[in-house]
CSV table of C-alpha atoms and ligand atoms in Angstrom, one decimal:
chain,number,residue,atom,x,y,z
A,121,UNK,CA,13.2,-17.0,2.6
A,122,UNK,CA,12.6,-14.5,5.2
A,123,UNK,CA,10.5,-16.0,8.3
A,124,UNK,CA,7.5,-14.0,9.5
A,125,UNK,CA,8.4,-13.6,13.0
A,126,UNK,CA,5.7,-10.7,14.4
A,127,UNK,CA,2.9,-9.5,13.4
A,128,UNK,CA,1.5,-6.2,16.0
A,129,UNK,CA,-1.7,-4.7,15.1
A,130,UNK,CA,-1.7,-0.7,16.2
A,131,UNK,CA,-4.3,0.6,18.5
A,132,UNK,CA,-6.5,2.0,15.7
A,133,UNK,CA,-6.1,-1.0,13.9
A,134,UNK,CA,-5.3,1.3,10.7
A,135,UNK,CA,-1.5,0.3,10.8
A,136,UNK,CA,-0.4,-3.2,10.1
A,137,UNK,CA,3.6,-3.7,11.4
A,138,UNK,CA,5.0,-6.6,9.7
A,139,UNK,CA,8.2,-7.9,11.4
A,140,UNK,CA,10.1,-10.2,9.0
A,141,UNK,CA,14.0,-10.7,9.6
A,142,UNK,CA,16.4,-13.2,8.2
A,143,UNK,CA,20.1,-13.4,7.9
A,144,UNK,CA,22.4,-14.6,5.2
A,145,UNK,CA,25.8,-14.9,5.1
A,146,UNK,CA,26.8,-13.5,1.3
A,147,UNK,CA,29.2,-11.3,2.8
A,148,UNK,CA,32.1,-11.5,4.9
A,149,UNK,CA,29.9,-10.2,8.0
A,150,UNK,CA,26.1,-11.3,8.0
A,151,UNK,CA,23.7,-9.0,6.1
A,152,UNK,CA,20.6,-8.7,8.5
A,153,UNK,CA,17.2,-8.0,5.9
A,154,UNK,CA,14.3,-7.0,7.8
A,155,UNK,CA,11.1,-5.2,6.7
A,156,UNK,CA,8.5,-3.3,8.6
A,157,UNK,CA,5.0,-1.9,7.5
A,158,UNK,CA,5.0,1.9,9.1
A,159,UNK,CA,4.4,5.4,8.5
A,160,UNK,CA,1.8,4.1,5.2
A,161,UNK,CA,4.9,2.6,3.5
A,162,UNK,CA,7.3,-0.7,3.4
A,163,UNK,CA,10.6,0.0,5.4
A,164,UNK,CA,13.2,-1.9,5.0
A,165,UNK,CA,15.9,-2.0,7.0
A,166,UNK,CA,19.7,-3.5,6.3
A,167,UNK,CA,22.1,-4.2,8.7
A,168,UNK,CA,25.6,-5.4,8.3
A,169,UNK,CA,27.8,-7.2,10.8
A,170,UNK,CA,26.7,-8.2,14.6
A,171,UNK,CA,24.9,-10.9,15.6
A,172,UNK,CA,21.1,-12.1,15.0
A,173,UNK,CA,20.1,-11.1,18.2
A,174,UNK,CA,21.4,-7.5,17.9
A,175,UNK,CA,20.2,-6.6,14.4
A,176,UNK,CA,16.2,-7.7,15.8
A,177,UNK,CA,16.3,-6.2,19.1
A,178,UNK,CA,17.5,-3.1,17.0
A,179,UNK,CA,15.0,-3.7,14.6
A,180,UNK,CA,11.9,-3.8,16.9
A,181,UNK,CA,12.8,-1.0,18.4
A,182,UNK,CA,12.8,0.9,15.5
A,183,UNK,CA,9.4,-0.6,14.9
A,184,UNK,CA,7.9,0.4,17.7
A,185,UNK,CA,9.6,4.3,17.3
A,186,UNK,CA,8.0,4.2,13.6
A,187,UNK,CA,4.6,3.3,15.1
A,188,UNK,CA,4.8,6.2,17.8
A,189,UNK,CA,6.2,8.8,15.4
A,190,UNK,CA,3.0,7.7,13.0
A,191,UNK,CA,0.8,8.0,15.8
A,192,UNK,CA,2.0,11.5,16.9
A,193,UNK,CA,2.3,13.6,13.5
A,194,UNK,CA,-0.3,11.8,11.8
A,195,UNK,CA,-2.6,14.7,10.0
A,196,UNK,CA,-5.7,13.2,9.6
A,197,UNK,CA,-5.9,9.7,12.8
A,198,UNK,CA,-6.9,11.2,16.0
A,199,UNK,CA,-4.2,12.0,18.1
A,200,UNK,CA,-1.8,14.7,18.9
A,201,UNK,CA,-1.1,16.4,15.5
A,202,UNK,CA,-5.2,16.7,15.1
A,203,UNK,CA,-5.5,18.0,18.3
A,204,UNK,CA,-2.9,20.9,18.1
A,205,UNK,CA,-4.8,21.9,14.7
A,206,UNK,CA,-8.0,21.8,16.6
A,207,UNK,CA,-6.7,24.1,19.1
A,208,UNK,CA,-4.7,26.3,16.5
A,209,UNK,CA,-8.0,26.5,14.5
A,210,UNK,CA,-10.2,27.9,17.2
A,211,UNK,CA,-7.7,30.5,18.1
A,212,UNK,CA,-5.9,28.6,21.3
A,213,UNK,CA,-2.5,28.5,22.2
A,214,UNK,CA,-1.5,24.6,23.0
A,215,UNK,CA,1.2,23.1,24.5
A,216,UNK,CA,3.0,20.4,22.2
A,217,UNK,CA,5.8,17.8,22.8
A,218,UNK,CA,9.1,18.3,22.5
A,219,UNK,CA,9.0,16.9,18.8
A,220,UNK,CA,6.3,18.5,17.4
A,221,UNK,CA,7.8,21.8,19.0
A,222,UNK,CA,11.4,20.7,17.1
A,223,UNK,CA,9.5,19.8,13.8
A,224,UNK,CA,7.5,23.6,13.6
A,225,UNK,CA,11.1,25.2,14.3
A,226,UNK,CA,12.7,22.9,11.4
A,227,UNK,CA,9.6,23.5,9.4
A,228,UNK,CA,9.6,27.7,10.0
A,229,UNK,CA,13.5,27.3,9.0
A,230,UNK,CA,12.8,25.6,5.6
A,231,UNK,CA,9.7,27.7,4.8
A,232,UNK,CA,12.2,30.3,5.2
A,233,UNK,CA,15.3,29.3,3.0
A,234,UNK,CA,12.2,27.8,0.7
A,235,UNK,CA,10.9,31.4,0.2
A,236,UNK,CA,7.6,30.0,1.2
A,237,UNK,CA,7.0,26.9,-1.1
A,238,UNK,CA,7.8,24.7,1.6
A,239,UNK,CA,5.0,25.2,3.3
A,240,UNK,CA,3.4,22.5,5.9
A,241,UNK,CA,1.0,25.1,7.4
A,242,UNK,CA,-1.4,23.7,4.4
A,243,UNK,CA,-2.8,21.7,5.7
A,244,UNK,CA,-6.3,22.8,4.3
A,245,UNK,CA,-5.5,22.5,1.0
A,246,UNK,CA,-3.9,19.4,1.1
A,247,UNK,CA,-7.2,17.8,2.5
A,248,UNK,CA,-9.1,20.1,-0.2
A,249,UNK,CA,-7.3,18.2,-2.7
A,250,UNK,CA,-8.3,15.1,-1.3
A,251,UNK,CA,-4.9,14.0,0.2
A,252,UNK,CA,-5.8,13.6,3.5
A,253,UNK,CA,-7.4,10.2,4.0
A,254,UNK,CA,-6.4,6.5,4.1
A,255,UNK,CA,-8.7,5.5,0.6
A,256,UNK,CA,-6.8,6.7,-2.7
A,257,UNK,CA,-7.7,10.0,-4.4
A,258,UNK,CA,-10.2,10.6,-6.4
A,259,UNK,CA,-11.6,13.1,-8.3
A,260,UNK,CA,-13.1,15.6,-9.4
A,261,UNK,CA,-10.4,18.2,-8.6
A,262,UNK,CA,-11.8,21.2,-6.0
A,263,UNK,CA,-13.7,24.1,-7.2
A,264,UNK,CA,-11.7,27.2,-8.3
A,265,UNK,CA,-13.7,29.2,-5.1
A,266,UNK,CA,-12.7,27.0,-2.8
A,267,UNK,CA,-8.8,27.2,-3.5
A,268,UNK,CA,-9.0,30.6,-4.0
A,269,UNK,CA,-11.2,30.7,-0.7
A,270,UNK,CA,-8.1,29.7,0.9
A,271,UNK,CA,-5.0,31.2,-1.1
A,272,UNK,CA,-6.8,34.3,0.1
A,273,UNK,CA,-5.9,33.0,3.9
A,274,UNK,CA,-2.1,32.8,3.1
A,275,UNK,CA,-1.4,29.9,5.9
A,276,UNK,CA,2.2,30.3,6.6
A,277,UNK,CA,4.7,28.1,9.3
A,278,UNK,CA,5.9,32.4,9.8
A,279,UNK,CA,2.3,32.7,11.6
A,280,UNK,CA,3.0,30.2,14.3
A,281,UNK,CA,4.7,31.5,17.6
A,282,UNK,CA,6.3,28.8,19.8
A,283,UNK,CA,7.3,29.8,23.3
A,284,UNK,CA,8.9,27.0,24.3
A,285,UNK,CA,6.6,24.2,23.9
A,286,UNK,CA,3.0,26.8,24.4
A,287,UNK,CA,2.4,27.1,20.4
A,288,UNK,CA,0.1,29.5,19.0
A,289,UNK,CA,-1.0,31.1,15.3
A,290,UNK,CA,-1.9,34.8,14.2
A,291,UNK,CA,-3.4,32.9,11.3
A,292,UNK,CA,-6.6,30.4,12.4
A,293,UNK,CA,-5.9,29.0,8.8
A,294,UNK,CA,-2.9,27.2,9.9
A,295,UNK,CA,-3.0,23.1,9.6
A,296,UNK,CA,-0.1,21.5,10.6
A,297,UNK,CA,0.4,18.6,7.7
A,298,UNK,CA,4.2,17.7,8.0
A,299,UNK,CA,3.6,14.4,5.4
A,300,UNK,CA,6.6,16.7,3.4
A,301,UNK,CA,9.4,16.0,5.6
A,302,UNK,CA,7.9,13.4,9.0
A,303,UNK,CA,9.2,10.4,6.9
A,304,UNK,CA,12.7,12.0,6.6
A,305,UNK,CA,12.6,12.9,10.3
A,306,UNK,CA,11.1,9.3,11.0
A,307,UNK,CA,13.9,7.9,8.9
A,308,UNK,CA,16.9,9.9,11.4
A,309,UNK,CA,15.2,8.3,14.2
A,310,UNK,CA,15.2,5.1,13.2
A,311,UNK,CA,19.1,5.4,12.1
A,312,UNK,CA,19.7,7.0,15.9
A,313,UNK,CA,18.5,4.2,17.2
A,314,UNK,CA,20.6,1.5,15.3
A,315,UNK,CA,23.4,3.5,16.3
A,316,UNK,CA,22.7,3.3,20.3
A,317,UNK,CA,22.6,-0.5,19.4
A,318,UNK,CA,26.2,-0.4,18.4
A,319,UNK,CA,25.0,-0.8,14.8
A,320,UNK,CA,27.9,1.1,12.2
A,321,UNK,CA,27.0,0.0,9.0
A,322,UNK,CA,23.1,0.3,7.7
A,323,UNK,CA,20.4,1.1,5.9
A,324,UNK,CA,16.5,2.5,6.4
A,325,UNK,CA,14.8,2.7,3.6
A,326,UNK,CA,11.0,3.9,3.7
A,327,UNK,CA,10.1,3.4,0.1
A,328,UNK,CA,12.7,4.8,-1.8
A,329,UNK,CA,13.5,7.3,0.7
A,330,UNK,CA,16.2,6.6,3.0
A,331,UNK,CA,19.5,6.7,4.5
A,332,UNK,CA,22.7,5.0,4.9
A,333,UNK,CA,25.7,5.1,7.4
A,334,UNK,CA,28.9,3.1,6.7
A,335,UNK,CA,29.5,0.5,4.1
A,336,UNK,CA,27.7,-2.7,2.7
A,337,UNK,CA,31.4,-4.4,3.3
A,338,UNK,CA,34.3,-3.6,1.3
A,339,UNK,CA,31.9,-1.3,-0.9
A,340,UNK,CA,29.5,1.7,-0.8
A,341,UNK,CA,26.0,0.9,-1.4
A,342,UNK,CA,24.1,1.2,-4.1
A,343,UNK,CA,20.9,2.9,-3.9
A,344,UNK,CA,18.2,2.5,-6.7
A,345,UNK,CA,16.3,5.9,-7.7
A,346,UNK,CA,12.9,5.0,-9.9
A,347,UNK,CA,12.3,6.2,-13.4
A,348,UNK,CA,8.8,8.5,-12.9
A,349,UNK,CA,7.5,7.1,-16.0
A,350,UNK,CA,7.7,3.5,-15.5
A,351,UNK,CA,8.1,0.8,-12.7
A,352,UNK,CA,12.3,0.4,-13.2
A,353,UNK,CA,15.0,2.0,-12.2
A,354,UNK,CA,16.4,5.0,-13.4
A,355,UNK,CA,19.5,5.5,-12.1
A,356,UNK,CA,21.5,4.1,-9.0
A,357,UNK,CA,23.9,5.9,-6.9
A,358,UNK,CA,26.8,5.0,-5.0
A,359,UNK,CA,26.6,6.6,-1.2
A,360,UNK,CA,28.9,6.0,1.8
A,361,UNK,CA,29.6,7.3,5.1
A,362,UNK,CA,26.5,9.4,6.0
A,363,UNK,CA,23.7,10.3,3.5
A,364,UNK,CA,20.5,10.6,2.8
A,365,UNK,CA,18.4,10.0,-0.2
A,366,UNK,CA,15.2,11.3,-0.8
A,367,UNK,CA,12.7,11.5,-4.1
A,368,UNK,CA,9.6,13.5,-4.5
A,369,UNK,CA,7.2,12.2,-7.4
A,370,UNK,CA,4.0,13.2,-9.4
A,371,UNK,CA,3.7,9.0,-9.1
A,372,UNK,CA,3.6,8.6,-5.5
A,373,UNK,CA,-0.1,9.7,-4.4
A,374,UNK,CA,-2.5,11.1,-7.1
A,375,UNK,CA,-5.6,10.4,-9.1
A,376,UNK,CA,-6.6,11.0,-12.6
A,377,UNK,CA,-9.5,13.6,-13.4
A,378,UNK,CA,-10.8,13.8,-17.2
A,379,UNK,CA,-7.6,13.1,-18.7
A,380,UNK,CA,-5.0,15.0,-16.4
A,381,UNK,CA,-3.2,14.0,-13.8
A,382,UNK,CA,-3.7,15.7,-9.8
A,383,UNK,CA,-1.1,14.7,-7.6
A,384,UNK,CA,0.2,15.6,-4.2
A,385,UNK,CA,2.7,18.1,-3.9
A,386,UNK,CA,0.6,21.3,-3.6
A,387,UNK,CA,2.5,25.0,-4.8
A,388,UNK,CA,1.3,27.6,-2.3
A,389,UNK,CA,1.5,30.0,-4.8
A,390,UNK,CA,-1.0,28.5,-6.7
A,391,UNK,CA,-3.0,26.4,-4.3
A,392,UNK,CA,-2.6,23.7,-7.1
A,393,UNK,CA,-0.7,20.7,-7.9
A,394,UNK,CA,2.8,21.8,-9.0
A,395,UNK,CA,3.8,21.9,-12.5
A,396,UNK,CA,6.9,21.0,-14.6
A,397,UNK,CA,8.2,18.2,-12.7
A,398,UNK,CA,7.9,15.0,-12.5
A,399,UNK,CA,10.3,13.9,-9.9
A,400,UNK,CA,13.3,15.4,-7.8
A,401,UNK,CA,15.7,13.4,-6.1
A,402,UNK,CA,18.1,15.2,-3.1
A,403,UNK,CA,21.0,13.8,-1.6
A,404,UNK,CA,21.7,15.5,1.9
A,405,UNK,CA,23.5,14.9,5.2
A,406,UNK,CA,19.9,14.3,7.0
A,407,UNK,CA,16.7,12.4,5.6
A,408,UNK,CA,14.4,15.1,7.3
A,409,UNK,CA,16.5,17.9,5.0
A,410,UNK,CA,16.7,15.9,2.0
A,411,UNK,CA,13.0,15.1,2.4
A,412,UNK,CA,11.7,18.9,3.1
A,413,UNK,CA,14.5,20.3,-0.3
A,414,UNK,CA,13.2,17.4,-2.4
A,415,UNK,CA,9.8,18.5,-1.9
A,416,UNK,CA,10.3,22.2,-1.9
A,417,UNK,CA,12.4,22.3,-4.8
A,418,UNK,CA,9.4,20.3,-6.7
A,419,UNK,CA,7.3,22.7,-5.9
A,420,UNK,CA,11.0,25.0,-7.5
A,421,UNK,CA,10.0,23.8,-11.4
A,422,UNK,CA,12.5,23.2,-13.9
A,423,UNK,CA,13.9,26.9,-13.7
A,424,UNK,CA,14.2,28.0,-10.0
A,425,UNK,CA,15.1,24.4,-8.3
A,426,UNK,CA,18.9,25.8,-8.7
A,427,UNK,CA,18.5,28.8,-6.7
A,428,UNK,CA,16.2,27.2,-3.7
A,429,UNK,CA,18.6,24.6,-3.8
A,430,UNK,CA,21.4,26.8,-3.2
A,431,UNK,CA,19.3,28.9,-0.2
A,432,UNK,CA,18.8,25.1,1.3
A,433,UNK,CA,22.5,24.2,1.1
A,434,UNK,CA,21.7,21.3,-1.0
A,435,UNK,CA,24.7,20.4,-3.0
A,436,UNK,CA,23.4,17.3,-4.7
A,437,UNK,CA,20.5,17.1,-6.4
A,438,UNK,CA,18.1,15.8,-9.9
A,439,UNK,CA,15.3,16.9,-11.4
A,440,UNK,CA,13.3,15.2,-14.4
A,441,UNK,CA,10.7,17.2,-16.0
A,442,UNK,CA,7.4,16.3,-17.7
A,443,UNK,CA,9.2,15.9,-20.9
A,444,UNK,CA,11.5,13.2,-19.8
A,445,UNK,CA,14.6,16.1,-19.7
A,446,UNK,CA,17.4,15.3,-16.2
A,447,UNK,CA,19.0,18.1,-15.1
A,448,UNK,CA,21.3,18.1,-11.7
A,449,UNK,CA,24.0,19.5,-10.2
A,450,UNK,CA,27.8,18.7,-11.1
A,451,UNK,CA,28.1,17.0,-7.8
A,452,UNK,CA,25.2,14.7,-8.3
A,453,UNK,CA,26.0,13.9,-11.5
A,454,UNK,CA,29.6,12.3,-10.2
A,455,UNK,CA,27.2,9.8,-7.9
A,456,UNK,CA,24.9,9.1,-10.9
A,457,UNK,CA,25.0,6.0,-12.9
A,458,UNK,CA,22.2,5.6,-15.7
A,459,UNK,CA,20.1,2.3,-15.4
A,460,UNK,CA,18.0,3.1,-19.2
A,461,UNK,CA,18.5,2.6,-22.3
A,462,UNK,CA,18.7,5.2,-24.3
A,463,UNK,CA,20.7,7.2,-21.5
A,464,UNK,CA,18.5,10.3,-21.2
A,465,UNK,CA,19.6,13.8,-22.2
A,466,UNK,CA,21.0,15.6,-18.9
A,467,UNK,CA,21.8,19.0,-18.3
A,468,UNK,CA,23.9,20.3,-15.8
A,469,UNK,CA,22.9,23.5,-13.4
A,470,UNK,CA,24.9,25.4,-10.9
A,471,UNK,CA,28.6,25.6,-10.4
B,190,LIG,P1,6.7,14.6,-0.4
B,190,LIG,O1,6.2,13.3,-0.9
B,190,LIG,O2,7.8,14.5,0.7
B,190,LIG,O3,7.1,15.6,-1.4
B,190,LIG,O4,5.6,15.2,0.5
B,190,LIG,C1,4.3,15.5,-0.1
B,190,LIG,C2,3.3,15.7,1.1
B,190,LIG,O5,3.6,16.9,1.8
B,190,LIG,C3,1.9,15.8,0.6
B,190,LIG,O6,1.2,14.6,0.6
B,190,LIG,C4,1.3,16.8,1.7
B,190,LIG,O7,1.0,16.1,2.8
B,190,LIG,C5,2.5,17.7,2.0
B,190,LIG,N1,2.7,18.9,1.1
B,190,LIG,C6,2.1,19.1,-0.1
B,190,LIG,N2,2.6,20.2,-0.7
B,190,LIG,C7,3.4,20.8,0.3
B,190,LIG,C8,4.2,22.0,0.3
B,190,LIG,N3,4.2,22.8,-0.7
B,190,LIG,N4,5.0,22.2,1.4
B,190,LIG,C9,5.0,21.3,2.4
B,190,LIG,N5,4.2,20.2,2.5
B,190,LIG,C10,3.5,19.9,1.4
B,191,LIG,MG1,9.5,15.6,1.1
């Protein structure tokens, strides 16, 4: 059993990081398990090869990263992120870190290949919704005005000028809410980090969304990707080298309202939860791109996730719809292994 070796209560006392390592020897070279509690999820992270010492020195740094990462792009706790929209609300031009100023330049690129339904400027909407706060959603779901009220404002990352790091809006509608692609980004970090430590063969894994370099020995790893309609697995896939794996679901934050479901994943077209899908799964060479296509090409729907996928340069990618149906691309399908029984219908888009 894994031995509870730290326990580190955050400033605001909202975030619990649970340090938990242990090593066994199953392979060849130890397999270091540890898991932390960050960025509102479980990590895990999976080292192979090196010594104790190594894999936890590397592992609590990559907890304390997590925690500051959290603390500095967190929408709705006081801190940096808040600020900025505070300022960008009342009309000011602020000055941001260097991340923040990287993460609105990535964010303004994906908005642009996503022909706008990537869109982290809505940050309004998202907390109209009810997504912005630490209890779990609840209904009843807004009143038609008040999404209209602020469709009509058109919030886009295109209104935000950064001058270096002096970032300003034409729009005063514009809330940062980067919750679409921060764990992806989070999930890099943490992998650049094992890598100073030496560390060639891993994996970070931030509830299902994660990312692997190297092998777990003499094989790939296997990744697990959940079936949306139950608690199992739906399919694993086999990933080596350098990839990243990342699924948006109608399952992960929601509540119900009168029968119907409301989750997360807002389409800016519409100002509403988006429709047709119920999860997409990408499979790209960086958790932060994976993260921001898997979310964007939710938003997509059954028919048009093929073309955004294309403008994102996502190769690899599977969709299942509200009726069950898979559809991906031919190069996901030769990573995909079905875990159900029956094997679901699949089709197979692009080239
Ligand atoms: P994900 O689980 O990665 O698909 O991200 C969903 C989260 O991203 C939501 O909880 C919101 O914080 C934010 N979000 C919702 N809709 C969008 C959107 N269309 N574009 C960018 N971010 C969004
Ligand atoms: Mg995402």
């Amino acid at each position: 059993m894994p031995s509870l070796t730290d326990a580190i209560r955050c400033r605001a006392g909202l975030c619990l990081l649970v340090l938990m390592l242990s090593a066994c020897g199953r392979e060849a070279a130890t397999v270091h398990e540890s898991q932390l509690l960050a960025l509102g999820t479980l990590v895990e992270v999976t080292v192979l090869g090196g010594s104790d010492e190594q894999a936890a020195r590397a592992v609590q740094r990559v907890g304390r990263r997590l925690q500051a990462i959290d603390h500095d792009l967190h929408a709705w706790h006081p801190g940096p992120l808040v600020d900025v929209n505070t300022g960008l609300a009342a009309g000011r031009t602020v000055t941001v870190s260097a991340e923040l100023a990287r993460l609105v330049r990535d964010g303004q690129a994906f908005e642009r290949q996503s022909q706008g339904l990537f869109d982290p400027a809505i940050g309004r909407l998202v907390r109209l919704w009810g997504f912005q706060g630490d209890d779990p959603p609840q209904g009843p779901p807004p009143a038609p005005e008040a999404i209209a009220g602020l469709l009509a404002e058109a919030p886009a990352m295109a209104d935000l000028r950064l001058d270096g790091r002096r970032l300003a809006s034409r729009n005063r509608s514009v809330q940062l809410d980067l919750g679409a692609y921060a764990k992806g980004y989070a999930i890099d970090e943490a992998i650049a980090i094992l890598r100073r430590q030496g560390i060639t063969d891993a994996i970070v894994n931030a509830g299902g969304d994660l990312r692997v370099i190297g092998r777990h020995g003499t094989r790939p790893w296997r990744i697990g990707i959940r079936d949306p309609f139950g608690k199992g697995v739906l399919a694993s896939l086999q990933l080596s080298g350098d990839r990243s794996v990342v699924t948006s679901g109608n399952y992960e934050r929601y509540y119900e309202y009168e029968g119907r479901r409301y989750h997360h994943i807002i389409d800016p077209r519409t100002g509403r939860p988006a429709r047709g899908l119920v999860s997409m799964t990408v499979v790209a060479g960086t958790a932060e791109r994976a993260d921001a296509a898997s979310t964007a090409l939710f938003v997509a729907g059954p028919d048009a996730w093929p073309g955004v996928a294309a403008r994102m340069g996502i190769e690899e990618a599977m969709a299942v719809d509200e009726q069950g149906r898979v559809t991906m691309t031919r190069a996901m399908a030769a990573r995909v292994h079905f875990e159900v029984e029956p094997r679901p219908s699949v089709g197979i888009v692009g080239p």
